[in-house]
Amino acid sequence: MPEIQLASSRRGTGSPLVVIRQLDREGWAPVIDLLAQEREVVAVDLPGFGDSPPLPGTRPTVQALATEVALWFSTVGLTRPPVVGNSLGGAVALELARADVVASAVALSPIGLWTGPGAAYALGSLRFARTMVQTLGPRTARLTRSPLGRTLAFWQLAARPWQMTAEAADGALRNLVRSPGFEATRRAARTYRLTGFTPSVPVTVAWGTRDLLTPRHQAHRAAQLLPAARHVRLRGCGHSPMSDDPGRIAHLLTSTG
């Protein structure tokens, strides 16, 4: 696989923690602010998302994305760092744990625990949202400036979308449109199913009790496939719990190493 330069940033000092991002850069921002008070937080954009280029000539499966992140570790001086990701990033974090190239992994509402209809619903919803934002163009700020507009745009992702700032909501919508790897990754993810494994490192899977994109019954599947992992219920949180309760997510990450 050709190696590409992934976009990343570093904040804080202390032991490193890698945050794997895709469409959720704005959602991670308040959590990173908290974590950087006691950790070095290394945030990386997955291939094809944020400021990272797509994988050249390679189908962007979850496994291929994980392989690229593992290669990236050595280019930035990281050796077996702990990782965390949400949704697609959560699945990548679990695959890195399966490959035994990380010290620990935390997956927030990871994809891949779905059935065919569940995958079609979640990925179809994201595709519809992207089409809607493309249609709005520069008028997205009109939608996100009001609590009602933010609720209409993010009701599947956040339990309390009206509490998002207008700036964060608008940035999230723009990131959805500008990510060049979105469609190819969406197609590749349709057939991804997490298979069980016994991790050799600590693994935590956390699920919001108000997740409307990958409903929490998928958390039961995760518990069956990964019985050795720690399973956490995030009461009152949605699919992107970083937006709903950044303090709780920061505490979860600092308490799991």
Short mmCIF file of C-alpha atoms in Angstrom, two decimals:
data_model
loop_
_atom_site.label_atom_id
_atom_site.label_comp_id
_atom_site.label_asym_id
_atom_site.label_seq_id
_atom_site.Cartn_x
_atom_site.Cartn_y
_atom_site.Cartn_z
CA MET A 1 0.00 0.00 0.00
CA PRO A 2 1.43 3.42 -0.93
CA GLU A 3 2.17 5.52 2.14
CA ILE A 4 0.51 8.93 2.40
CA GLN A 5 1.03 11.84 4.77
CA LEU A 6 -1.81 11.94 7.27
CA ALA A 7 -2.77 15.31 8.71
CA SER A 8 -2.25 15.49 12.46
CA SER A 9 -1.76 17.89 15.33
CA ARG A 10 -0.29 17.69 18.83
CA ARG A 11 -1.50 19.39 22.00
CA GLY A 12 -0.36 19.24 25.61
CA THR A 13 2.41 17.34 27.36
CA GLY A 14 2.61 13.98 29.06
CA SER A 15 1.96 10.46 27.86
CA PRO A 16 0.57 10.43 24.32
CA LEU A 17 -2.99 9.56 23.34
CA VAL A 18 -4.00 9.26 19.69
CA VAL A 19 -7.46 10.54 18.71
CA ILE A 20 -8.64 9.08 15.39
CA ARG A 21 -10.94 11.53 13.58
CA GLN A 22 -13.08 11.44 10.46
CA LEU A 23 -16.25 13.58 10.24
CA ASP A 24 -16.11 14.41 13.95
CA ARG A 25 -13.31 16.98 14.21
CA GLU A 26 -15.52 19.63 15.83
CA GLY A 27 -17.01 17.08 18.22
CA TRP A 28 -13.55 16.12 19.49
CA ALA A 29 -12.36 19.70 20.03
CA PRO A 30 -13.75 20.22 23.59
CA VAL A 31 -12.54 16.77 24.67
CA ILE A 32 -9.04 17.47 23.35
CA ASP A 33 -9.03 20.77 25.25
CA LEU A 34 -9.63 18.86 28.48
CA LEU A 35 -7.25 15.99 27.75
CA ALA A 36 -4.41 18.32 26.78
CA GLN A 37 -4.29 19.57 30.36
CA GLU A 38 -2.58 16.33 31.39
CA ARG A 39 -1.78 14.35 28.23
CA GLU A 40 -0.12 14.88 24.89
CA VAL A 41 -3.04 14.50 22.50
CA VAL A 42 -2.14 13.54 18.95
CA ALA A 43 -5.18 13.96 16.71
CA VAL A 44 -5.02 12.37 13.26
CA ASP A 45 -7.45 12.64 10.33
CA LEU A 46 -8.19 9.33 8.66
CA PRO A 47 -7.34 9.06 4.96
CA GLY A 48 -9.86 10.96 2.89
CA PHE A 49 -11.20 13.01 5.81
CA GLY A 50 -10.34 16.40 7.25
CA ASP A 51 -6.97 17.43 5.84
CA SER A 52 -5.72 13.93 4.97
CA PRO A 53 -5.68 12.80 1.33
CA PRO A 54 -7.52 9.63 0.30
CA LEU A 55 -5.77 6.29 0.00
CA PRO A 56 -4.32 6.13 -3.54
CA GLY A 57 -5.42 3.11 -5.55
CA THR A 58 -6.67 1.25 -2.48
CA ARG A 59 -10.24 0.50 -1.42
CA PRO A 60 -10.68 2.35 1.90
CA THR A 61 -11.90 -0.54 4.01
CA VAL A 62 -11.74 -0.30 7.80
CA GLN A 63 -8.78 -2.68 7.75
CA ALA A 64 -6.95 -0.61 5.11
CA LEU A 65 -7.50 2.57 7.13
CA ALA A 66 -6.16 0.84 10.25
CA THR A 67 -3.09 -0.32 8.36
CA GLU A 68 -2.39 3.22 7.19
CA VAL A 69 -2.72 4.59 10.73
CA ALA A 70 -0.35 1.89 12.01
CA LEU A 71 2.22 2.92 9.37
CA TRP A 72 1.75 6.55 10.34
CA PHE A 73 2.71 5.84 13.98
CA SER A 74 6.36 5.38 13.12
CA THR A 75 6.51 8.52 10.94
CA VAL A 76 5.55 10.71 13.92
CA GLY A 77 7.63 8.90 16.53
CA LEU A 78 4.87 6.93 18.22
CA THR A 79 5.33 3.37 19.43
CA ARG A 80 2.23 1.41 20.46
CA PRO A 81 0.25 4.46 21.61
CA PRO A 82 -3.20 4.22 23.21
CA VAL A 83 -5.91 5.15 20.70
CA VAL A 84 -9.52 6.29 20.74
CA GLY A 85 -12.04 6.77 17.97
CA ASN A 86 -15.74 7.31 17.43
CA SER A 87 -17.93 5.56 14.85
CA LEU A 88 -15.64 4.70 11.89
CA GLY A 89 -12.70 5.80 14.04
CA GLY A 90 -13.89 3.43 16.75
CA ALA A 91 -13.82 0.50 14.36
CA VAL A 92 -10.31 1.51 13.25
CA ALA A 93 -9.24 1.62 16.91
CA LEU A 94 -10.54 -1.93 17.43
CA GLU A 95 -8.74 -3.20 14.34
CA LEU A 96 -5.51 -1.65 15.64
CA ALA A 97 -6.05 -3.53 18.90
CA ARG A 98 -6.65 -6.72 16.95
CA ALA A 99 -3.33 -6.15 15.16
CA ASP A 100 -1.64 -5.61 18.55
CA VAL A 101 0.03 -2.36 17.52
CA VAL A 102 -1.45 -0.15 20.26
CA ALA A 103 -1.20 -0.07 24.05
CA SER A 104 -4.97 0.18 24.47
CA ALA A 105 -8.06 1.07 22.46
CA VAL A 106 -11.29 2.89 23.26
CA ALA A 107 -14.11 2.66 20.73
CA LEU A 108 -17.10 4.99 21.05
CA SER A 109 -20.14 3.65 19.16
CA PRO A 110 -18.00 1.78 16.61
CA ILE A 111 -19.47 0.79 13.27
CA GLY A 112 -19.55 -2.84 12.17
CA LEU A 113 -21.90 -4.24 14.81
CA TRP A 114 -24.82 -3.73 12.49
CA THR A 115 -26.81 -6.09 10.26
CA GLY A 116 -27.37 -5.30 6.59
CA PRO A 117 -30.44 -3.12 7.23
CA GLY A 118 -28.67 -1.34 10.08
CA ALA A 119 -25.70 -0.54 7.84
CA ALA A 120 -28.01 0.69 5.07
CA TYR A 121 -29.88 2.93 7.51
CA ALA A 122 -26.78 4.49 9.11
CA LEU A 123 -24.75 4.96 5.94
CA GLY A 124 -27.78 6.04 3.93
CA SER A 125 -28.57 8.67 6.56
CA LEU A 126 -25.07 10.10 6.28
CA ARG A 127 -25.26 10.14 2.50
CA PHE A 128 -28.60 11.97 2.64
CA ALA A 129 -27.13 14.50 5.07
CA ARG A 130 -24.17 15.12 2.76
CA THR A 131 -26.46 15.64 -0.23
CA MET A 132 -28.54 18.09 1.78
CA VAL A 133 -25.47 20.09 2.82
CA GLN A 134 -24.14 20.11 -0.75
CA THR A 135 -27.48 21.55 -1.85
CA LEU A 136 -27.33 24.26 0.81
CA GLY A 137 -23.79 25.26 -0.17
CA PRO A 138 -22.70 28.44 1.64
CA ARG A 139 -26.13 28.73 3.25
CA THR A 140 -25.32 26.14 5.92
CA ALA A 141 -24.80 28.95 8.43
CA ARG A 142 -28.50 29.81 8.10
CA LEU A 143 -29.35 26.29 9.24
CA THR A 144 -26.89 26.07 12.11
CA ARG A 145 -27.41 29.53 13.61
CA SER A 146 -30.63 28.44 15.37
CA PRO A 147 -31.16 25.65 17.95
CA LEU A 148 -33.96 24.24 15.75
CA GLY A 149 -31.70 24.11 12.71
CA ARG A 150 -28.95 22.35 14.66
CA THR A 151 -31.49 19.87 15.95
CA LEU A 152 -32.73 19.10 12.43
CA ALA A 153 -29.15 18.66 11.19
CA PHE A 154 -27.72 16.57 14.04
CA TRP A 155 -30.62 14.73 15.71
CA GLN A 156 -29.16 11.33 14.79
CA LEU A 157 -25.67 12.12 16.05
CA ALA A 158 -26.11 14.09 19.27
CA ALA A 159 -28.58 13.65 22.09
CA ARG A 160 -28.77 17.43 22.60
CA PRO A 161 -27.85 18.93 19.22
CA TRP A 162 -29.41 22.30 20.10
CA GLN A 163 -26.62 22.77 22.65
CA MET A 164 -23.92 22.68 19.97
CA THR A 165 -22.42 26.05 19.12
CA ALA A 166 -23.33 27.46 15.74
CA GLU A 167 -19.65 27.53 14.79
CA ALA A 168 -19.09 23.86 15.67
CA ALA A 169 -22.25 22.77 13.87
CA ASP A 170 -21.40 24.72 10.72
CA GLY A 171 -17.84 23.38 10.76
CA ALA A 172 -19.12 19.81 11.06
CA LEU A 173 -21.40 20.24 8.05
CA ARG A 174 -18.63 21.75 5.97
CA ASN A 175 -16.30 18.90 6.92
CA LEU A 176 -18.95 16.43 5.75
CA VAL A 177 -18.92 18.02 2.30
CA ARG A 178 -15.19 18.61 1.88
CA SER A 179 -13.99 15.13 2.85
CA PRO A 180 -12.93 13.60 -0.50
CA GLY A 181 -12.87 10.04 0.80
CA PHE A 182 -16.43 10.08 2.16
CA GLU A 183 -18.26 8.25 -0.61
CA ALA A 184 -15.63 5.56 -1.27
CA THR A 185 -15.30 4.89 2.46
CA ARG A 186 -19.08 4.81 2.88
CA ARG A 187 -19.37 2.17 0.16
CA ALA A 188 -16.54 0.10 1.64
CA ALA A 189 -18.08 0.27 5.12
CA ARG A 190 -21.37 -1.28 3.98
CA THR A 191 -19.90 -4.77 4.09
CA TYR A 192 -17.73 -4.30 7.18
CA ARG A 193 -18.66 -6.51 10.11
CA LEU A 194 -16.62 -6.61 13.30
CA THR A 195 -15.53 -10.16 14.07
CA GLY A 196 -14.72 -11.31 17.57
CA PHE A 197 -11.19 -11.49 18.91
CA THR A 198 -9.47 -11.72 22.27
CA PRO A 199 -7.39 -8.56 22.65
CA SER A 200 -3.96 -8.70 24.21
CA VAL A 201 -4.30 -5.06 25.33
CA PRO A 202 -7.05 -3.26 27.31
CA VAL A 203 -10.07 -2.51 25.12
CA THR A 204 -13.08 -0.40 26.06
CA VAL A 205 -16.28 -0.15 24.04
CA ALA A 206 -18.63 2.67 25.07
CA TRP A 207 -22.10 3.30 23.71
CA GLY A 208 -24.51 6.19 24.16
CA THR A 209 -27.92 5.15 25.46
CA ARG A 210 -29.53 7.67 23.08
CA ASP A 211 -27.60 6.67 19.95
CA LEU A 212 -30.02 6.99 17.03
CA LEU A 213 -27.55 6.22 14.23
CA THR A 214 -26.15 2.92 15.52
CA PRO A 215 -28.77 2.03 18.14
CA ARG A 216 -27.55 0.68 21.46
CA HIS A 217 -28.76 -2.89 20.81
CA GLN A 218 -25.55 -3.08 18.77
CA ALA A 219 -23.70 -2.67 22.07
CA HIS A 220 -25.04 -6.09 23.10
CA ARG A 221 -23.49 -7.55 19.96
CA ALA A 222 -20.20 -5.92 20.89
CA ALA A 223 -20.34 -7.51 24.33
CA GLN A 224 -20.88 -10.93 22.76
CA LEU A 225 -18.03 -10.55 20.26
CA LEU A 226 -15.59 -8.95 22.71
CA PRO A 227 -16.32 -10.52 26.11
CA ALA A 228 -12.85 -9.66 27.40
CA ALA A 229 -13.34 -5.93 26.73
CA ARG A 230 -14.72 -3.38 29.15
CA HIS A 231 -18.21 -2.26 28.09
CA VAL A 232 -19.52 1.12 29.20
CA ARG A 233 -22.97 2.70 28.88
CA LEU A 234 -22.90 6.44 28.32
CA ARG A 235 -26.24 7.42 29.78
CA GLY A 236 -27.95 10.28 27.97
CA CYS A 237 -25.38 10.45 25.14
CA GLY A 238 -25.89 10.02 21.42
CA HIS A 239 -23.78 8.55 18.63
CA SER A 240 -21.16 11.28 19.06
CA PRO A 241 -20.89 11.40 22.86
CA MET A 242 -18.00 13.88 22.69
CA SER A 243 -20.51 16.58 21.74
CA ASP A 244 -22.98 15.63 24.48
CA ASP A 245 -20.64 15.26 27.44
CA PRO A 246 -16.99 16.12 26.75
CA GLY A 247 -16.12 15.95 30.44
CA ARG A 248 -17.36 12.39 30.77
CA ILE A 249 -15.49 11.28 27.67
CA ALA A 250 -12.28 12.96 28.85
CA HIS A 251 -12.64 11.21 32.23
CA LEU A 252 -13.28 7.87 30.52
CA LEU A 253 -10.10 8.26 28.49
CA THR A 254 -7.89 9.36 31.37
CA SER A 255 -9.20 6.53 33.55
CA THR A 256 -8.53 3.86 30.91
CA GLY A 257 -4.94 4.90 30.23
#
